[in-house]
Coordinates of C-alpha atoms and ligand atoms in Angstrom, one line a residue:
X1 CA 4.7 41.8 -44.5
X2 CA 8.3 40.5 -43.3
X3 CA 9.0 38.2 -41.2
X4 CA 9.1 41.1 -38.3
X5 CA 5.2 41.2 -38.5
X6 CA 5.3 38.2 -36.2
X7 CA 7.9 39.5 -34.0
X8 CA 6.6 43.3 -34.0
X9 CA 3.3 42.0 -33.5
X10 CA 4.0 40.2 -29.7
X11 CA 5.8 43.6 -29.2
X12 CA 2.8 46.0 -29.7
X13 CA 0.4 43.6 -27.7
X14 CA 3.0 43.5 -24.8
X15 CA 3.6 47.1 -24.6
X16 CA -0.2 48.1 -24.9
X17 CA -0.6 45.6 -22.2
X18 CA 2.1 47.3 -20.0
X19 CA 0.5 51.3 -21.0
X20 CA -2.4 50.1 -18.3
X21 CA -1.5 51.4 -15.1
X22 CA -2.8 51.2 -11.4
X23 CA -4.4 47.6 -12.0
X24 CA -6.0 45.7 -8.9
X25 CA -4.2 42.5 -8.6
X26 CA -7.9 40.8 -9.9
X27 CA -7.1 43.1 -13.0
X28 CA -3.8 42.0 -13.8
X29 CA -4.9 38.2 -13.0
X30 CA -7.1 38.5 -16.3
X31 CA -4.7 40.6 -18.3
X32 CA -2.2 37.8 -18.2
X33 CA -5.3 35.2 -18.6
X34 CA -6.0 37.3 -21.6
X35 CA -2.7 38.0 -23.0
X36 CA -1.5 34.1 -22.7
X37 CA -4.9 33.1 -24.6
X38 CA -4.1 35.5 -27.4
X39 CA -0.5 33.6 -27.9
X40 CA -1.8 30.4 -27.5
X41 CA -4.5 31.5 -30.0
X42 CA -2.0 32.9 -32.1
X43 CA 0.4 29.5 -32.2
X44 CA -3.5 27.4 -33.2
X45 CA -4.1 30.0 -36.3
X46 CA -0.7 29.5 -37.6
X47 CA -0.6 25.6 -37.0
X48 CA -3.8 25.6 -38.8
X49 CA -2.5 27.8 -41.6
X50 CA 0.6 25.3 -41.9
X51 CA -1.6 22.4 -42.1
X52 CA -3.7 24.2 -45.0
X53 CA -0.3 24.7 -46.3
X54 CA -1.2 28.8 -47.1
X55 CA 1.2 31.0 -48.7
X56 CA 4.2 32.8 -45.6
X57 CA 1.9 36.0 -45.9
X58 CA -1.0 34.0 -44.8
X59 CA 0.6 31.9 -42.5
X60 CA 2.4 35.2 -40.8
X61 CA -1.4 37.5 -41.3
X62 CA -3.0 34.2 -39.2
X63 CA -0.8 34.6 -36.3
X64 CA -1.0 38.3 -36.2
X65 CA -4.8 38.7 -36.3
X66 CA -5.2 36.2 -33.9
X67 CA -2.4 37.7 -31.5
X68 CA -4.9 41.3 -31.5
X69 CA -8.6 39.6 -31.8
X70 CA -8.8 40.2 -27.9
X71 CA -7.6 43.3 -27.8
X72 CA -10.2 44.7 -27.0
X73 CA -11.0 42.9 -24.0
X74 CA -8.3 44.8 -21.8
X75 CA -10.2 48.0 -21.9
X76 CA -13.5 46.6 -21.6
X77 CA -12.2 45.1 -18.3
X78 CA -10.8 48.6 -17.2
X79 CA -13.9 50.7 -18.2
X80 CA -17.0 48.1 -17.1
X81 CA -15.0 45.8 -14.8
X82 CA -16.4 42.3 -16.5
X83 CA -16.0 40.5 -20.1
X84 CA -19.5 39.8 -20.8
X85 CA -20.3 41.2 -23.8
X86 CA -23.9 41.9 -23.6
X87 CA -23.3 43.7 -20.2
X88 CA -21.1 46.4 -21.6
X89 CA -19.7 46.2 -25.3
X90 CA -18.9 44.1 -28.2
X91 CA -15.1 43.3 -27.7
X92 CA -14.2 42.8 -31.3
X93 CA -16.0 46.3 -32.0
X94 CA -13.5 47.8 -29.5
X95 CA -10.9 45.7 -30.1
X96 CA -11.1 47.2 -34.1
X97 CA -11.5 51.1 -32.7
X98 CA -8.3 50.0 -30.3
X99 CA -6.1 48.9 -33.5
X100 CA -7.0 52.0 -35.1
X101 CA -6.8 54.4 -32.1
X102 CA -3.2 52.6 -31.8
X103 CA -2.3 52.6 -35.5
X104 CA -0.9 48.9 -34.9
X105 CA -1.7 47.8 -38.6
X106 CA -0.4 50.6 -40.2
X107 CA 3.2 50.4 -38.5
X108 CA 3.0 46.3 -39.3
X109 CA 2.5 48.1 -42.9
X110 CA 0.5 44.6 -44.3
X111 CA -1.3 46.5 -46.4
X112 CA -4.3 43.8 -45.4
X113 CA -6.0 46.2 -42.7
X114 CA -9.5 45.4 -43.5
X115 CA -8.8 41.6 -43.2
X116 CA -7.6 42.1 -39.9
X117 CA -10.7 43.8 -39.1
X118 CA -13.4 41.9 -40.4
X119 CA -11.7 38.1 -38.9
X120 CA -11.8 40.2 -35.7
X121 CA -15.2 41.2 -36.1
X122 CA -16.5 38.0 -37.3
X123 CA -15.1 35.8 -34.3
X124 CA -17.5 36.5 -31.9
X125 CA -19.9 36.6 -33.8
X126 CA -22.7 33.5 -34.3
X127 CA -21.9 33.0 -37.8
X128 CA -19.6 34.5 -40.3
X129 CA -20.8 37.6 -42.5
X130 CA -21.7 36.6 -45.8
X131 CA -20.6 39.9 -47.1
X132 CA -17.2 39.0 -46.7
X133 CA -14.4 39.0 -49.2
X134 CA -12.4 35.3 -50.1
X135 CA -9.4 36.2 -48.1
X136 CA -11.7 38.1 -44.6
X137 CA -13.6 34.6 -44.8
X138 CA -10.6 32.5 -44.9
X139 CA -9.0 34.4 -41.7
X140 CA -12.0 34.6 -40.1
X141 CA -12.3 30.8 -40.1
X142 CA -9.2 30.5 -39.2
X143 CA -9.1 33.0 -36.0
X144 CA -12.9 31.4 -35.0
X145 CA -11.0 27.5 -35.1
X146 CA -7.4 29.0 -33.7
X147 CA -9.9 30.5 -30.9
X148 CA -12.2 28.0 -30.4
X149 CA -9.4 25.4 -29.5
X150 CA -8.0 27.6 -27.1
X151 CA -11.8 28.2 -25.2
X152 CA -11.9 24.0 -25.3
X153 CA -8.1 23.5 -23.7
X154 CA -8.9 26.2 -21.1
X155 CA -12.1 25.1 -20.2
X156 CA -11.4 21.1 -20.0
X157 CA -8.6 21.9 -18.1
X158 CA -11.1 23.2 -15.5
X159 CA -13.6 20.8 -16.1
X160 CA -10.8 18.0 -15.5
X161 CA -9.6 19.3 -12.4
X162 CA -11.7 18.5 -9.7
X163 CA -9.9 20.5 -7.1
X164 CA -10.2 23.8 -9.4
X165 CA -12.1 27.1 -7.5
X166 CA -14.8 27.9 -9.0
X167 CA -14.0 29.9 -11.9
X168 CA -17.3 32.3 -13.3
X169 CA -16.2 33.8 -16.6
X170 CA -15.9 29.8 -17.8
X171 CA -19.5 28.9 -16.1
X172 CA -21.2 32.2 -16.7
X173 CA -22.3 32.4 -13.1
X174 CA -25.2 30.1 -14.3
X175 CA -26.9 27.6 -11.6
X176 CA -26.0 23.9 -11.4
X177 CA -28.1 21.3 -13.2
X178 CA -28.9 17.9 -14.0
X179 CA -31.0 18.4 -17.1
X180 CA -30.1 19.6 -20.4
X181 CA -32.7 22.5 -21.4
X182 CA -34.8 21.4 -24.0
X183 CA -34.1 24.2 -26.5
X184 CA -30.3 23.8 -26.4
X185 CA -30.9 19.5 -26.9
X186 CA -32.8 20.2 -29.7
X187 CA -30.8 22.0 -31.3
X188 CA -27.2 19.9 -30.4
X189 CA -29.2 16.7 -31.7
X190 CA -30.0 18.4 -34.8
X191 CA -26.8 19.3 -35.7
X192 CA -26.8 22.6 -34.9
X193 CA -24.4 24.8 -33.0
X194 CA -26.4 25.9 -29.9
X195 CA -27.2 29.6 -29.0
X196 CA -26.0 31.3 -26.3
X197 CA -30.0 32.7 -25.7
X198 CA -31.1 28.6 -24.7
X199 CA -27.9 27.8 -22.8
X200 CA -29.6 28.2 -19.0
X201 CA -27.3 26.7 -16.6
X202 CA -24.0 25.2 -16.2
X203 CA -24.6 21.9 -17.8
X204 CA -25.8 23.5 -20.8
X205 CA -22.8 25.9 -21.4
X206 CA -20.8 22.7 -21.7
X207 CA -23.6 21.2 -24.3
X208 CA -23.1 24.1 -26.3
X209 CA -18.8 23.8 -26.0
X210 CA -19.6 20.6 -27.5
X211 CA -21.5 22.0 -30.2
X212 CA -19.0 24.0 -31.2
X213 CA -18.0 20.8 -33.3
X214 CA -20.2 21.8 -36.2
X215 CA -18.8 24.9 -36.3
X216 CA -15.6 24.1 -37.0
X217 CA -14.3 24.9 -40.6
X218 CA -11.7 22.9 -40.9
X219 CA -10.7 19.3 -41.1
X220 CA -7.5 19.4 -39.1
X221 CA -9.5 21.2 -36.1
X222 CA -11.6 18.4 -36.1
X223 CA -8.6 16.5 -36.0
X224 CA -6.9 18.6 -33.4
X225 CA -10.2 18.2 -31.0
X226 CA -10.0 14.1 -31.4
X227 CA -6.5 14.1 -31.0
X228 CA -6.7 16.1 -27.7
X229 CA -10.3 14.0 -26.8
X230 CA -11.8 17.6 -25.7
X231 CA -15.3 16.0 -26.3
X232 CA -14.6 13.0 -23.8
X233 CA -13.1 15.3 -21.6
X234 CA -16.4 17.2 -21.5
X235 CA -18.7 14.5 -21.3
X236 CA -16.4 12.8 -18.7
X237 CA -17.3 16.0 -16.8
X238 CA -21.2 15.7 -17.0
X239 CA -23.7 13.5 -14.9
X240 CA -24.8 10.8 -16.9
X241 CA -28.5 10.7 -18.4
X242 CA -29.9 9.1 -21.9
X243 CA -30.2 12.5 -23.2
X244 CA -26.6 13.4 -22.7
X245 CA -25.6 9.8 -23.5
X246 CA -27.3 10.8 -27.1
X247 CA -25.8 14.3 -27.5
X248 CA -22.2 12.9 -26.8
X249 CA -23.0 10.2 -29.2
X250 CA -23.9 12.7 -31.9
X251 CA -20.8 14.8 -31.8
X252 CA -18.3 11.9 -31.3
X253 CA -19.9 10.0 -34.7
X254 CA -20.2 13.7 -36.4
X255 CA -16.7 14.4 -35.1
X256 CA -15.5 11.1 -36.8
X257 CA -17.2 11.0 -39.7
X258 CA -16.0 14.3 -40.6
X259 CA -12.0 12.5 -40.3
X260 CA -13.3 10.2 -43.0
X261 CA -14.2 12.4 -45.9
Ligands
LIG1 FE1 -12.7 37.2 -28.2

């Protein structure tokens, strides 16, 4: 793949984007929401793939998977009208039959199709497929950091403005509380990445953002999440309680030690 991969890549995201027609205002809101997270997402994968100093085709396969991983998510917003996954369908799943219906790899002519699949069909998922080939495990890493940065920027943005409306797709419409669930503190203070089936309110879903530390794969997103202090941010967000006191002391000291090694 040439250099044009990149360039043709923006190109058939922007002009799929533009072959939706007769959007509500509330539609096109999220399709720009949507289309500026897959750049941003796509600028992350090939910083990351810089820092890991990968070969150009790498580098230039990074950003292009990680400008299509949402695709998917424009036409799940058109046919059910939300982006929750479990109320309607798996996004990456479309997202893959979208590429396909589209015949976007093909005219990119990479000749690395079924890595573009798979790192789009691993990066919603809880863990990566074992199954996987060397090279659909390395850019499915990649796109699940490149992606995972982004959800952290956008969300402590929100979190840090006060004044911000509320904002539903980054709280799940779950109730306000106080107390982090059991389930999800056991699992954050073990070390573990906390599922989605424990999170129960608000307070939670930002326990399990924080999480998301241990599921990082790579050293310089660590790095990237110190250097932007996404886990103070969070915590600075949170009413204060031992328990939370703990958890934020877990992922700051894992968070750290990881810089060391
Ligand atoms: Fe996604």
């Amino acid at each position: 793949m040439n250099e044009d991969g990149v360039n043709l890549s923006i190109k058939f995201l922007n002009s799929y984007i533009e072959s939706f027609k007769d959007l509500s205002e509330e539609q096109e809101n999220n399709f720009v929401i949507k289309q500026n997270h897959s750049k941003r997402v796509a600028e992350n994968a090939l910083g990351l793939s810089e820092k890991l100093e990968l070969p150009e085709k790498d580098k230039r396969l990074a950003f292009i998977i990680a400008m299509f991983h949402d695709i998917g998510r424009f036409l799940q917003l058109v046919q059910y009208n939300t982006f929750n996954d479990s109320k309607s369908v798996d996004h990456a799943e479309l997202g893959v039959e979208v590429l396909k219906n589209e015949r976007i790899p093909e005219q990119l002519s990479c000749g690395e199709e079924n890595v573009i699949y798979s790192a789009i069909l691993a990066h919603n998922k809880f863990e990566i497929p074992k199954k996987l080939s060397e090279q659909e495990q390395l850019h499915a890493k990649i796109l699940r950091d490149a992606d995972k940065l982004d959800i952290l920027k956008v969300l402590t943005d929100y979190y840090s403005n006060r004044n911000a409306a509320p904002n539903h797709t980054l709280t799940w419409e779950l109730p306000k509380s106080a107390w982090v669930s059991d389930a999800v503190a056991k699992e954050i203070l073990a070390g573990k990445l906390v599922s989605k089936k424990n999170v129960a309110s608000e307070l939670d879903v930002k326990i399990m953002q924080m999480s998301w530390i241990f599921d990082l794969n790579f050293k310089a997103s660590v790095e990237y999440v110190l250097e932007k202090r996404y886990l103070e941010k969070i915590y600075e967000s949170t009413s204060k309680s031992d328990r939370i006191i703990d958890i934020y002391r877990k992922v700051k000291v894992f968070a750290e030690n990881k810089m060391m090694k």
